[in-house]
Coordinates of N, CA and C in Angstrom, one line a residue:
Chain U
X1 N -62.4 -11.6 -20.8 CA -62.9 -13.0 -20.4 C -64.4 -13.0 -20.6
X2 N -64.7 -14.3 -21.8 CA -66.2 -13.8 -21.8 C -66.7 -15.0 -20.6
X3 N -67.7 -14.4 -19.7 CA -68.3 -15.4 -19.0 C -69.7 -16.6 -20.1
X4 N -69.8 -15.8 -20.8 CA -71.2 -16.7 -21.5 C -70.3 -16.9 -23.4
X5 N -70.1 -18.1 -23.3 CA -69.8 -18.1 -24.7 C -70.3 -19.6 -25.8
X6 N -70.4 -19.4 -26.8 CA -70.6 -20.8 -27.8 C -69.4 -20.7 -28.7
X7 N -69.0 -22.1 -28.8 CA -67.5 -22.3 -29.0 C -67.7 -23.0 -30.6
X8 N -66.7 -23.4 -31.0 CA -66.6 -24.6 -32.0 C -65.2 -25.8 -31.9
X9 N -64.8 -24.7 -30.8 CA -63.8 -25.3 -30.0 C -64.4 -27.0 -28.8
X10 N -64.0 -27.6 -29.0 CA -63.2 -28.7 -27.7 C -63.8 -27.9 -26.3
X11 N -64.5 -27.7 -25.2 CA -64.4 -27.1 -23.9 C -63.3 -27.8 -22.8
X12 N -63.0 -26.6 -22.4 CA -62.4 -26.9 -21.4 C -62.8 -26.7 -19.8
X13 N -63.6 -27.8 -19.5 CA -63.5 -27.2 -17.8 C -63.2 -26.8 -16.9
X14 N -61.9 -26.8 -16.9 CA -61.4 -26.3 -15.4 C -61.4 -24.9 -16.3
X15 N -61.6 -24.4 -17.1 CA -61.5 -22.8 -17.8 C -62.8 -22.6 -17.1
X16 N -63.7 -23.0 -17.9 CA -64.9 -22.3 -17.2 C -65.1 -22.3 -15.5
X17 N -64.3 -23.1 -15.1 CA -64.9 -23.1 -13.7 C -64.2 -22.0 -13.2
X18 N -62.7 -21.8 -13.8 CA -62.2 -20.4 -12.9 C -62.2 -19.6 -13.2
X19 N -63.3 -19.4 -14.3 CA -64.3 -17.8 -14.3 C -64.8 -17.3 -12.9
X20 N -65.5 -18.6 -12.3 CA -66.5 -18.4 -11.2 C -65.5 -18.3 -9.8
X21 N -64.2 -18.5 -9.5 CA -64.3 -18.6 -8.4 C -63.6 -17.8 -8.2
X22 N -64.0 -17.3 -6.6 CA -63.4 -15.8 -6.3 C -63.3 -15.9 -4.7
X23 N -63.1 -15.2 -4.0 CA -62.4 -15.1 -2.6 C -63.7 -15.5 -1.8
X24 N -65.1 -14.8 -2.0 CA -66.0 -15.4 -1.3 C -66.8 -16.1 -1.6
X25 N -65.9 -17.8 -2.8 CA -66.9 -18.3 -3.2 C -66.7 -18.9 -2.0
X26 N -67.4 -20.1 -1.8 CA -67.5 -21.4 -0.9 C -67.9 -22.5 -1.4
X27 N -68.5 -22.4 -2.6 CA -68.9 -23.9 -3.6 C -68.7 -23.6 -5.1
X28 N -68.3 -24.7 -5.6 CA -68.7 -24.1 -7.5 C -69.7 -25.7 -7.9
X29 N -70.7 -25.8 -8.2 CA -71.0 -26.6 -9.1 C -71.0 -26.3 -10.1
X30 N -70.6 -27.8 -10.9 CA -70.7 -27.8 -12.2 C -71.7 -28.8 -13.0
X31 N -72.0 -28.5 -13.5 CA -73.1 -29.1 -14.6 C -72.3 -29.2 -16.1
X32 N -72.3 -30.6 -16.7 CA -71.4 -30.9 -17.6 C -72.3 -31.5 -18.6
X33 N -72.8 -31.5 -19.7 CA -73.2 -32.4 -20.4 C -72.8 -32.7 -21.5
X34 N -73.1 -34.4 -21.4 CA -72.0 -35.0 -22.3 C -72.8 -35.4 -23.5
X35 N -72.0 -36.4 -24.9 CA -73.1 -36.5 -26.0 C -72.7 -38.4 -25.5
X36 N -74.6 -39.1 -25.3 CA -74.5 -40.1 -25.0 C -75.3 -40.6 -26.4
X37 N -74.6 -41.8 -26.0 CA -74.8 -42.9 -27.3 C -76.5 -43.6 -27.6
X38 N -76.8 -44.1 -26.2 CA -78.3 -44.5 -26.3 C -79.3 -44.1 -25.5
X39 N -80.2 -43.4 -26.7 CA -81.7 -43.2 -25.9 C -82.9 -44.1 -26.4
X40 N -83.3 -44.7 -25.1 CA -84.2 -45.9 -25.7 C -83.3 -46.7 -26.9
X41 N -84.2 -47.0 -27.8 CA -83.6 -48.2 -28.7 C -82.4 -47.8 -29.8
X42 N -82.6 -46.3 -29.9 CA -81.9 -45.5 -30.7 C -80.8 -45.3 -30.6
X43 N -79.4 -45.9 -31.6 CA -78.4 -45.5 -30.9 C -78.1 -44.1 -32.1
X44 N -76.7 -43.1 -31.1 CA -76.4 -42.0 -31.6 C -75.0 -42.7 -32.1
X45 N -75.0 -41.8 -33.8 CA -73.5 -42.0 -34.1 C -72.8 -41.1 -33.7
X46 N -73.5 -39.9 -34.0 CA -72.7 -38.3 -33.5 C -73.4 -37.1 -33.3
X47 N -73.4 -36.4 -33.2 CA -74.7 -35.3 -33.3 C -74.3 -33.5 -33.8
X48 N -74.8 -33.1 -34.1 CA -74.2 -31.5 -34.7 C -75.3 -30.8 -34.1
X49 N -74.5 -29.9 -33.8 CA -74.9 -28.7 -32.9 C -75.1 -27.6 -33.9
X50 N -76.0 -26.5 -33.8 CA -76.1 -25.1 -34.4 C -76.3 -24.4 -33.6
X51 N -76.2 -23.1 -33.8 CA -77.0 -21.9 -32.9 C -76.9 -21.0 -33.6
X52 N -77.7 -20.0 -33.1 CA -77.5 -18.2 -34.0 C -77.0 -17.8 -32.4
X53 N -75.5 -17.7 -33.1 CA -74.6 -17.5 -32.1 C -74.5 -16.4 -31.2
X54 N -75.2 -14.9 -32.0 CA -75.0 -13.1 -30.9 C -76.3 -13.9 -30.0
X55 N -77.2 -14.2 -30.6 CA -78.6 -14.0 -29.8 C -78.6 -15.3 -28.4
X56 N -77.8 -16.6 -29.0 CA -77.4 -17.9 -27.6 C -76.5 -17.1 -26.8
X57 N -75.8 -16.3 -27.4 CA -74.5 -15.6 -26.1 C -75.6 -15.0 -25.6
X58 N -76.5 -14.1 -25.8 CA -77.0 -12.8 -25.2 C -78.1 -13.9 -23.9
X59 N -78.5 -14.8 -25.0 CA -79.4 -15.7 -23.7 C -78.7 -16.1 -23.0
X60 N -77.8 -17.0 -23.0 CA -77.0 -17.2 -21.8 C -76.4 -16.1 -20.9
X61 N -76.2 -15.0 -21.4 CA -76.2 -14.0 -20.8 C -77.7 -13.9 -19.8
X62 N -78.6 -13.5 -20.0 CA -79.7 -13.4 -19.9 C -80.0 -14.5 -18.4
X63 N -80.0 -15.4 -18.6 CA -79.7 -16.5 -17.4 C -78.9 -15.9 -16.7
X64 N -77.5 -15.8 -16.8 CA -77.0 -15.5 -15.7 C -77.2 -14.4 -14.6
X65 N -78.1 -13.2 -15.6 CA -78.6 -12.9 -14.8 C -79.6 -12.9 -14.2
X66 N -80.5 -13.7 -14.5 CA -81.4 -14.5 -13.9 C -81.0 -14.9 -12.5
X67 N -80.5 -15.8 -12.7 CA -79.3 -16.5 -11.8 C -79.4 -15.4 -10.8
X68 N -78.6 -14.3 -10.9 CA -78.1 -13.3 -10.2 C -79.0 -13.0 -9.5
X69 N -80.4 -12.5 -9.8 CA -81.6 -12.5 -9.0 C -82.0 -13.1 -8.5
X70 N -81.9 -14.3 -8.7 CA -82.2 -15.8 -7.8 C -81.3 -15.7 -6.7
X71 N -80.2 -15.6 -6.7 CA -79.1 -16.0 -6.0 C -78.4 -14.9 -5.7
X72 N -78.5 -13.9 -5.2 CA -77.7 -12.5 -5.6 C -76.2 -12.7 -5.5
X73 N -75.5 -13.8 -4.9 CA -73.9 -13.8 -4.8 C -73.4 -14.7 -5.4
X74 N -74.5 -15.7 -6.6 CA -73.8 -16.4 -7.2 C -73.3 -16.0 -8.3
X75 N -72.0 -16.2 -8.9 CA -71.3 -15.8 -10.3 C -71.6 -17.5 -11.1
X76 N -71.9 -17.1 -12.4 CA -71.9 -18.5 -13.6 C -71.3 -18.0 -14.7
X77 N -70.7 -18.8 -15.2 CA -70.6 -18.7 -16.5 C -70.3 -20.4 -17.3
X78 N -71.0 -20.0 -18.9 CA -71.7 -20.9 -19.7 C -71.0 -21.2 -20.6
X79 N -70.3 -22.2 -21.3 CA -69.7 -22.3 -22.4 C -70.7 -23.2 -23.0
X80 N -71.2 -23.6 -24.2 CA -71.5 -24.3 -25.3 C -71.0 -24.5 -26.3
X81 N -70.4 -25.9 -26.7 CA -70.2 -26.2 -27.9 C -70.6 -26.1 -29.1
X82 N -70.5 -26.3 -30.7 CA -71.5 -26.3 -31.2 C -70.7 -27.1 -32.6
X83 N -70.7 -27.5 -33.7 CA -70.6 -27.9 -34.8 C -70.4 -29.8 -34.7
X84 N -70.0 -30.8 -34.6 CA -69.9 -31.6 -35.1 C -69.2 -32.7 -33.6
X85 N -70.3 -33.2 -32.7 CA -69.5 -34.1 -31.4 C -69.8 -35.4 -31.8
X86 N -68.6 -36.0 -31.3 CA -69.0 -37.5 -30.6 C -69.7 -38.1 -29.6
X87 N -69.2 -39.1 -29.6 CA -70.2 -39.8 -28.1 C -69.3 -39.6 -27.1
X88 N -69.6 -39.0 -26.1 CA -69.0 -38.2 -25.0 C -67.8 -37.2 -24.9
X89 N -68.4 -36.7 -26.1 CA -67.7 -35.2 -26.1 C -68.4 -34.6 -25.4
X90 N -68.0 -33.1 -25.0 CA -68.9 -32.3 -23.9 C -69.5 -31.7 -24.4
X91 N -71.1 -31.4 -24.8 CA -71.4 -30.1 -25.2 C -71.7 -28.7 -24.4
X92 N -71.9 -28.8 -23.1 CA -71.9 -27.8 -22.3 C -71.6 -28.3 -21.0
X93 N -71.0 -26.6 -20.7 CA -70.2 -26.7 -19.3 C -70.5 -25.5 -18.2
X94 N -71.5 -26.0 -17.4 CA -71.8 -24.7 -16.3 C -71.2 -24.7 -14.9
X95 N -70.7 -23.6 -14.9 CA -70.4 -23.5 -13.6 C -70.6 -22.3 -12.9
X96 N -71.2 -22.7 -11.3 CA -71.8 -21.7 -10.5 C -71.5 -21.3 -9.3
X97 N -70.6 -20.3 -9.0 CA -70.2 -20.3 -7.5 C -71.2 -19.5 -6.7
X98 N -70.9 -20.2 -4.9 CA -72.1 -19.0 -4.3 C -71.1 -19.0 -3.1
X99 N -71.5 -18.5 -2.0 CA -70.5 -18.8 -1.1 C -71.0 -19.8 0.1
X100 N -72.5 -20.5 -0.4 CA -72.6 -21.9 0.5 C -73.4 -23.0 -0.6
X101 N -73.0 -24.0 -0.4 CA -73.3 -25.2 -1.6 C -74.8 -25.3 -1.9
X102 N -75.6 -25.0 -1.0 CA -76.5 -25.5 -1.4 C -77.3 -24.4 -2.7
X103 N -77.2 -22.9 -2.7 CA -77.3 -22.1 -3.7 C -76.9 -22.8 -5.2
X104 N -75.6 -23.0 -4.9 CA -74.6 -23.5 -5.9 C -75.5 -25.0 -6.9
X105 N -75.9 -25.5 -6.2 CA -76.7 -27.0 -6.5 C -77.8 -26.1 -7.5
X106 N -78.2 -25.1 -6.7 CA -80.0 -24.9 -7.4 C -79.3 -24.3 -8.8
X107 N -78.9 -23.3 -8.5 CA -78.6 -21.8 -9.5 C -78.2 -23.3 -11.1
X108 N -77.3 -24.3 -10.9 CA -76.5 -25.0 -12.2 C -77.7 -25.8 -12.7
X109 N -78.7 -26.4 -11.8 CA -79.7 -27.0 -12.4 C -80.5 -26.1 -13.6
X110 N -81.0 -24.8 -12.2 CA -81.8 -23.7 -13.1 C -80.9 -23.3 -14.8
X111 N -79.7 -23.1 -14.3 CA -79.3 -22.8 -15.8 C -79.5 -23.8 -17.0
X112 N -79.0 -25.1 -16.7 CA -79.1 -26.4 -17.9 C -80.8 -26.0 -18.6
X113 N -81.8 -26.1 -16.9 CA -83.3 -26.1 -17.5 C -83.6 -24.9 -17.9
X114 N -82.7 -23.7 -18.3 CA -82.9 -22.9 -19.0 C -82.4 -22.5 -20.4
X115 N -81.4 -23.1 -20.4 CA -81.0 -23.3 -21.6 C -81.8 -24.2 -22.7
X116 N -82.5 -25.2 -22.2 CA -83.1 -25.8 -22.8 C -84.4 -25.5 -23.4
X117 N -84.8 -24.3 -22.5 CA -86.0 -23.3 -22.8 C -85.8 -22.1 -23.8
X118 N -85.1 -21.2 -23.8 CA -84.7 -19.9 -24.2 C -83.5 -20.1 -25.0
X119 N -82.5 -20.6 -25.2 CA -81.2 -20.4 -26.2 C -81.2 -20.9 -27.2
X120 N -81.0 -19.9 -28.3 CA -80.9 -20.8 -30.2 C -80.0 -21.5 -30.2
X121 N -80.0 -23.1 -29.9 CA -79.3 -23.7 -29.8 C -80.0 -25.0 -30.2
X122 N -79.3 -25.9 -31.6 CA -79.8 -26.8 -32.2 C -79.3 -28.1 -32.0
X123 N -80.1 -29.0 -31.6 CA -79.1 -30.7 -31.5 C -79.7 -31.3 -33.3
X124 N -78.9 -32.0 -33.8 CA -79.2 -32.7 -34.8 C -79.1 -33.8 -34.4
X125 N -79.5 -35.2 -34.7 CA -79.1 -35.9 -33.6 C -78.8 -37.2 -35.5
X126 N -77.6 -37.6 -35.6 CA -77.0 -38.5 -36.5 C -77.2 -40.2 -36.0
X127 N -78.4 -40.9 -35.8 CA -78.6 -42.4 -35.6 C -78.1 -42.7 -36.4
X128 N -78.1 -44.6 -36.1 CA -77.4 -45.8 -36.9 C -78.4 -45.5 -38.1
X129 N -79.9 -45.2 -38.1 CA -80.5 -45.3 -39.3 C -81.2 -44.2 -39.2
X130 N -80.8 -43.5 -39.5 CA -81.0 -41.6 -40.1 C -80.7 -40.7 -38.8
X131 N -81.2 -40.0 -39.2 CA -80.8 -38.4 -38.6 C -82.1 -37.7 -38.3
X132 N -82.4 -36.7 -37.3 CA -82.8 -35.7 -36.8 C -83.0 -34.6 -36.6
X133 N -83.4 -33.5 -36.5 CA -83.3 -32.5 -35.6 C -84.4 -32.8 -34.6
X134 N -83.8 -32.7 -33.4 CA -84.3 -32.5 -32.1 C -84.8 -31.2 -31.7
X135 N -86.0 -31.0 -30.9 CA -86.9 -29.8 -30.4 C -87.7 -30.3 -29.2
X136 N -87.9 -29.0 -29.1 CA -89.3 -29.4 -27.9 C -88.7 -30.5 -27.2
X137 N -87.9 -30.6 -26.2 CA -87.0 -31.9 -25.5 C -87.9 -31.7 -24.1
X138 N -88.6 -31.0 -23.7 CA -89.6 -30.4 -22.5 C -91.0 -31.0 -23.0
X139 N -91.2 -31.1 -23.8 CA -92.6 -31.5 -24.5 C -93.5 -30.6 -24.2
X140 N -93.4 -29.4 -24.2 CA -94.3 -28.2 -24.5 C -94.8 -28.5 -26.2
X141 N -95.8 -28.1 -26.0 CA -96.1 -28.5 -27.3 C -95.9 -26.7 -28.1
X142 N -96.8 -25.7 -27.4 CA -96.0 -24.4 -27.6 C -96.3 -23.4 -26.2
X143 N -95.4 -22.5 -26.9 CA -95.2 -21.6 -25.8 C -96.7 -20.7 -25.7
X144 N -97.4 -20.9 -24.6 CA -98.5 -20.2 -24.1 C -98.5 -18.6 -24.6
X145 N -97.8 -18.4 -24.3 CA -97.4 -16.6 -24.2 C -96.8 -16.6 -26.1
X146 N -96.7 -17.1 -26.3 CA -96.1 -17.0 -28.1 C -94.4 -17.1 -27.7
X147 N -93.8 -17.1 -27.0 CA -92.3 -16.7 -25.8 C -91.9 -17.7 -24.9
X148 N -90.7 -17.9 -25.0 CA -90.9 -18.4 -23.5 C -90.2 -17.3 -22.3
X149 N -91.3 -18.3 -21.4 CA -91.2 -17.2 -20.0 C -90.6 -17.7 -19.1
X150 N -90.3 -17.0 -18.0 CA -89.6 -17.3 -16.9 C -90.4 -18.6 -16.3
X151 N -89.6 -19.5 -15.8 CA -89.8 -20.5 -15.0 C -90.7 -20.5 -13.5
X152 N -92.0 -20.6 -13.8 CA -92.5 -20.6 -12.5 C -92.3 -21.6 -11.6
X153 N -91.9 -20.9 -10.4 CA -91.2 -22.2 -9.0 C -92.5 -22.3 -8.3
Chain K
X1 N -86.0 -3.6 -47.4 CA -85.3 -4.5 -47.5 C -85.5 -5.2 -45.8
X2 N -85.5 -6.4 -45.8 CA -85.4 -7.1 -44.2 C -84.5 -8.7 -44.6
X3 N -84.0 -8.8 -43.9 CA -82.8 -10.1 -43.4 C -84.0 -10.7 -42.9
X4 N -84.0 -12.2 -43.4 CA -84.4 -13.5 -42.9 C -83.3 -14.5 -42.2
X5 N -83.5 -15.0 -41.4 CA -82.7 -16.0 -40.8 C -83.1 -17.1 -40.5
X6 N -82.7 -18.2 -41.1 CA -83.2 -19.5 -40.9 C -82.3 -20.7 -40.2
X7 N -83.1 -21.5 -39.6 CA -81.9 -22.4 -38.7 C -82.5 -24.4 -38.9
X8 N -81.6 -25.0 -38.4 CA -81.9 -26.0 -38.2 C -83.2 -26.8 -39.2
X9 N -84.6 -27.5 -38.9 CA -84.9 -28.3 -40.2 C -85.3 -27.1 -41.0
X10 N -85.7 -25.7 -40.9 CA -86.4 -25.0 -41.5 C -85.1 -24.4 -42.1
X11 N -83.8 -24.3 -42.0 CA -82.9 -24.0 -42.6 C -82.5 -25.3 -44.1
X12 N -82.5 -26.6 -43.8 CA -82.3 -27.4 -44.3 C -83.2 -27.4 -45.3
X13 N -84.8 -27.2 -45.2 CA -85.8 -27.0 -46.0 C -85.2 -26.2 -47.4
X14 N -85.4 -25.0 -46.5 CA -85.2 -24.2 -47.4 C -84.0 -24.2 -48.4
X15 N -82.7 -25.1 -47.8 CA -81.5 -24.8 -48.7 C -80.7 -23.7 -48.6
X16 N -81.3 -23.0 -47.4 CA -79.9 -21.2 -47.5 C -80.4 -21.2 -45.8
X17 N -79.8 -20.5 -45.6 CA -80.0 -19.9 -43.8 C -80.5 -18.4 -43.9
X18 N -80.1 -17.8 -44.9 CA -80.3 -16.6 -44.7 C -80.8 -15.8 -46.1
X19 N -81.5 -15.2 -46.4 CA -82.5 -14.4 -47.5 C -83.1 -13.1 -46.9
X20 N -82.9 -12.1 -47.8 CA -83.3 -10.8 -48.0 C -84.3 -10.4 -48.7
X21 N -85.5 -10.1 -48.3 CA -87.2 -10.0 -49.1 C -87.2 -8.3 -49.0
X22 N -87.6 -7.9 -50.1 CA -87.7 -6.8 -50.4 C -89.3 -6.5 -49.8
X23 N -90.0 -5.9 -49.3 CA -90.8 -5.7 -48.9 C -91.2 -4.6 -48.6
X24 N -92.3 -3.7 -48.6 CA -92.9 -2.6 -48.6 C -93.4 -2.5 -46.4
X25 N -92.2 -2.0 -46.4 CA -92.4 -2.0 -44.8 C -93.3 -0.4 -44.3
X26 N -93.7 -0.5 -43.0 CA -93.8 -1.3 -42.0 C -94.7 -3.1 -42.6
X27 N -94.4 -4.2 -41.9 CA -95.3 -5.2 -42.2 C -95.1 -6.1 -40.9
X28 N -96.1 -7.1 -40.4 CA -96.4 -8.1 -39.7 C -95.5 -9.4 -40.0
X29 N -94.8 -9.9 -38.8 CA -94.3 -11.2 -38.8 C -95.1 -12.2 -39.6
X30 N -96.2 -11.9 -39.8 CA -97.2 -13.0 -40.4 C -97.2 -12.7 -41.9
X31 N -96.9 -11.7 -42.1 CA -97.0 -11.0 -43.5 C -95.4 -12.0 -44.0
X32 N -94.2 -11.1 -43.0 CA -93.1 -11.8 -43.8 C -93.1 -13.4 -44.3
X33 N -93.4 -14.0 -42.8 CA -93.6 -15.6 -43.1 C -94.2 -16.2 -44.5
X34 N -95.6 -15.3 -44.5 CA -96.2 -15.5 -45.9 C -95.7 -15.5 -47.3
X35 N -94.6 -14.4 -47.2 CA -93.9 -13.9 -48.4 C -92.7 -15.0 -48.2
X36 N -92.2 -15.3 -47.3 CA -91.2 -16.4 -47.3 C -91.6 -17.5 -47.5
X37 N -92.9 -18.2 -47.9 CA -93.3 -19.5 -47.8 C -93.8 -19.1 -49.7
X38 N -94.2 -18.4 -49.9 CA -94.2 -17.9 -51.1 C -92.8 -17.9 -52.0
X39 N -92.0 -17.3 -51.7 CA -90.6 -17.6 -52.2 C -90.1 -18.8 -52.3
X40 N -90.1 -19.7 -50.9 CA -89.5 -20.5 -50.5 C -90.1 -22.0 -51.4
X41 N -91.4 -21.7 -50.9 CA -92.5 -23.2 -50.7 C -92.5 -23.3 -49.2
X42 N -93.6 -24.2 -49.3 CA -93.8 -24.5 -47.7 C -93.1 -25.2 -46.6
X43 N -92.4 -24.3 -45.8 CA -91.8 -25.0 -44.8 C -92.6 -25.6 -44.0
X44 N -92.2 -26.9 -43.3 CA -92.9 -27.7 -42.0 C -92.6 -27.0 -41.2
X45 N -93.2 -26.9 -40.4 CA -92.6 -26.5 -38.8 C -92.5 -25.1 -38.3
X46 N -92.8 -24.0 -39.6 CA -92.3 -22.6 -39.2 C -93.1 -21.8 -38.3
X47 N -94.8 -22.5 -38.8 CA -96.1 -22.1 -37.9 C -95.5 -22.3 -36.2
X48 N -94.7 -23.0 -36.0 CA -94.6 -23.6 -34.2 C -93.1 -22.4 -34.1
X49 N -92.0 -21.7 -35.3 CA -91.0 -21.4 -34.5 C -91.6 -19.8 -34.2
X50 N -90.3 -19.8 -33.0 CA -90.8 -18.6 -32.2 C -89.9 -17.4 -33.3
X51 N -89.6 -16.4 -33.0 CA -89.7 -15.4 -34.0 C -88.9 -14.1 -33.1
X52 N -87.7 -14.3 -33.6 CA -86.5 -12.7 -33.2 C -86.5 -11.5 -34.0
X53 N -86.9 -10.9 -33.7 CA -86.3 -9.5 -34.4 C -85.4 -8.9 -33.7
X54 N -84.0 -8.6 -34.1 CA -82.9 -7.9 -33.9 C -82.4 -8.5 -32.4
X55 N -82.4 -10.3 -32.6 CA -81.8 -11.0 -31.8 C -82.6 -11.2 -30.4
X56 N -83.6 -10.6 -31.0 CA -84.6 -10.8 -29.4 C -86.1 -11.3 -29.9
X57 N -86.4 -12.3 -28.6 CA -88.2 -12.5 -28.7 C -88.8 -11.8 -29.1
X58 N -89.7 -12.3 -29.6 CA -90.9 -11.2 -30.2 C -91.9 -11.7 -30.3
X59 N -93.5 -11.1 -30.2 CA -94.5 -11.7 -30.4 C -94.5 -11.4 -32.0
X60 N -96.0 -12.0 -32.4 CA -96.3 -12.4 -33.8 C -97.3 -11.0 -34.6
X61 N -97.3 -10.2 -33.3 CA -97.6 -8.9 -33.5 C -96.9 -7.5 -34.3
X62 N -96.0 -8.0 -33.8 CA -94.3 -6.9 -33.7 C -94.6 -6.6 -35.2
X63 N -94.7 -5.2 -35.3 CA -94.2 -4.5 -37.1 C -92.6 -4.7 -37.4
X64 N -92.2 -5.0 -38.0 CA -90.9 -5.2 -39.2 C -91.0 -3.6 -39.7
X65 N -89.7 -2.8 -39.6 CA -89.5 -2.1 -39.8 C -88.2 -2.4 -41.1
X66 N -87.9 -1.4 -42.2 CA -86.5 -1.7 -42.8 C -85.2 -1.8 -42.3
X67 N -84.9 -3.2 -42.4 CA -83.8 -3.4 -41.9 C -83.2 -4.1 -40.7
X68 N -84.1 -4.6 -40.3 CA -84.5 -5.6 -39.5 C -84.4 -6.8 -39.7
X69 N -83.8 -7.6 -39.0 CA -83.1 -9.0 -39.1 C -84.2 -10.4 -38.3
X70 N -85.2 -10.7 -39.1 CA -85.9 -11.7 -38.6 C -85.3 -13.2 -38.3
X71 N -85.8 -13.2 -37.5 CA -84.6 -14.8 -37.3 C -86.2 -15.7 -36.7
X72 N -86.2 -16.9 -37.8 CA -87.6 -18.2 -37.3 C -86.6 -19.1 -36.7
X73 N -86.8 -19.1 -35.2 CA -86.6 -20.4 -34.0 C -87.3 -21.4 -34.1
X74 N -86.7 -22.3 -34.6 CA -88.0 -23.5 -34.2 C -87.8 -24.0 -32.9
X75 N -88.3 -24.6 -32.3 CA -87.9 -25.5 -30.6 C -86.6 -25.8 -30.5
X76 N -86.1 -25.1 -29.4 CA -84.2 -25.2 -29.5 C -84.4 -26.8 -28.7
X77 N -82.7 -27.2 -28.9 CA -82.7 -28.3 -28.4 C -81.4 -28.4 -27.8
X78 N -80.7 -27.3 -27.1 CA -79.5 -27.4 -26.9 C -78.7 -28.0 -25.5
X79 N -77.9 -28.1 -24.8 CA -78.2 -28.9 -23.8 C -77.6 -30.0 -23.9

C-alpha cells in the first residue's frame, strides 16, 4: 500500500482516507482539491497535470514526514492526479489522522501548502481563449536559498 | 554522458522532455544549462527553474558527475 502516490487514475477518497485510520486515530481530515472553472474573469476548460513522477512520490513522501515531526502521531497519505481533468474532477486527496482533531486540521493544511512549494507537479491551465502553464501560485518570485526550504512558522 | 530532463513550458519549448549531452565531466549545473541552450536555443524561464540531480534539490553549485540525471523544475504548480 503506497501511502504517497501520483496516479493517472480517477482518485478515490475513501481509499486514501483508509490508509490513515488506525485504532488510535481520533480525527482524519481531509483536504480535497477540486479543478474549478473560474478564476477571476478567466474561465477554465480543463487543465493537464504533469509531474516527474519518482522525485513528486519521494516529495510527498518527504512531507509526510515532515508532518511526522510536526505532529509525531499523525499518519497522511497523498494521492495526486495527473494527465488530463475536468471542471471538478479531483486533483488531490489528503488525508491526515491524529488522535485529537485539532492536529489533524493543522498537519492537512501544512501538506496542500507544501505541496505547492516542493513537488514536480505541473498545472497547465486550458482557458476559453488559450492555455497556460501555471507556476509560482505563492508569488515567490525565487527561492532565496536557490531551494525551497522548510516553512517558517 | 548525462540525462537532461525537461518539464512543463520548458519541455514544450524545447519539443522533447528528455536529451542526453555528451559532455566532458566533472561539469557545473551552469555549464550543462549552457550546453543545453546551445543545442536547444533559448529557453524562457530555465534561469528561474530549480535544478534535481538524481531526483533531489540541488544548488547551482553541485558538479555533474557521468551519469547523472539533471532534471530543470520550473515553479511547480500542483495542488
Amino acid at each position: 500500500m503506497k501511502l504517497f502516490n501520483i496516479t493517472n487514475e480517477l482518485i478515490n477518497n475513501q481509499e486514501v482516507i483508509d490508509k490513515v485510520i488506525h485504532h488510535n486515530a481520533g480525527a482524519v481530515s481531509v483536504f480535497i482539491g477540486t479543478v474549478r472553472e473560474m478564476t477571476g474573469e478567466k474561465q477554465t476548460r480543463y487543465l493537464e497535470y504533469e509531474a516527474y513522477v519518482p522525485m513528486a512520490e519521494k516529495q510527498l513522501e518527504k512531507i509526510g514526514d515532515e508532518i511526522q515531526e510536526k505532529w509525531p502521531s499523525a499518519k497522511t497519505a497523498i494521492t495526486h492526479r495527473i494527465g488530463t481533468l475536468q471542471i471538478s474532477d479531483v486533483a488531490v486527496t489528503i488525508a491526515v489522522s491524529t488522535p485529537h482533531r485539532q492536529d489533524a486540521f493543522e498537519a492537512s493544511r501544512y501538506a496542500i501548502e507544501r505541496i505547492k512549494e516542493i513537488v514536480p507537479i505541473w498545472k497547465k491551465e486550458h482557458y476559453s481563449d488559450g492555455e497556460e502553464w501555471i507556476g509560482n501560485q505563492k508569488g515567490t518570485e525565487k527561492y532565496p536559498e536557490g531551494r525551497p526550504e522548510r516553512i517558517e512558522k | 554522458m548525462v540525462q537532461i530532463l525537461l518539464f512543463a513550458s520548458l519541455a514544450q519549448q524545447a519539443g522533447t522532455r528528455k536529451i542526453s549531452l555528451e559532455l566532458d565531466t566533472p561539469v557545473t549545473i551552469e555549464q550543462v544549462r549552457d550546453h543545453l541552450q546551445n543545442q536547444l536555443g533559448q529557453l524562457t524561464g530555465i534561469e528561474n527553474a530549480l535544478i534535481a540531480v538524481n531526483e533531489e534539490y540541488a544548488d547551482l553549485t553541485v558538479e555533474i558527475t557521468k551519469g547523472d540525471t539533471i532534471a530543470f523544475i520550473p515553479p511547480v504548480s500542483g495542488g
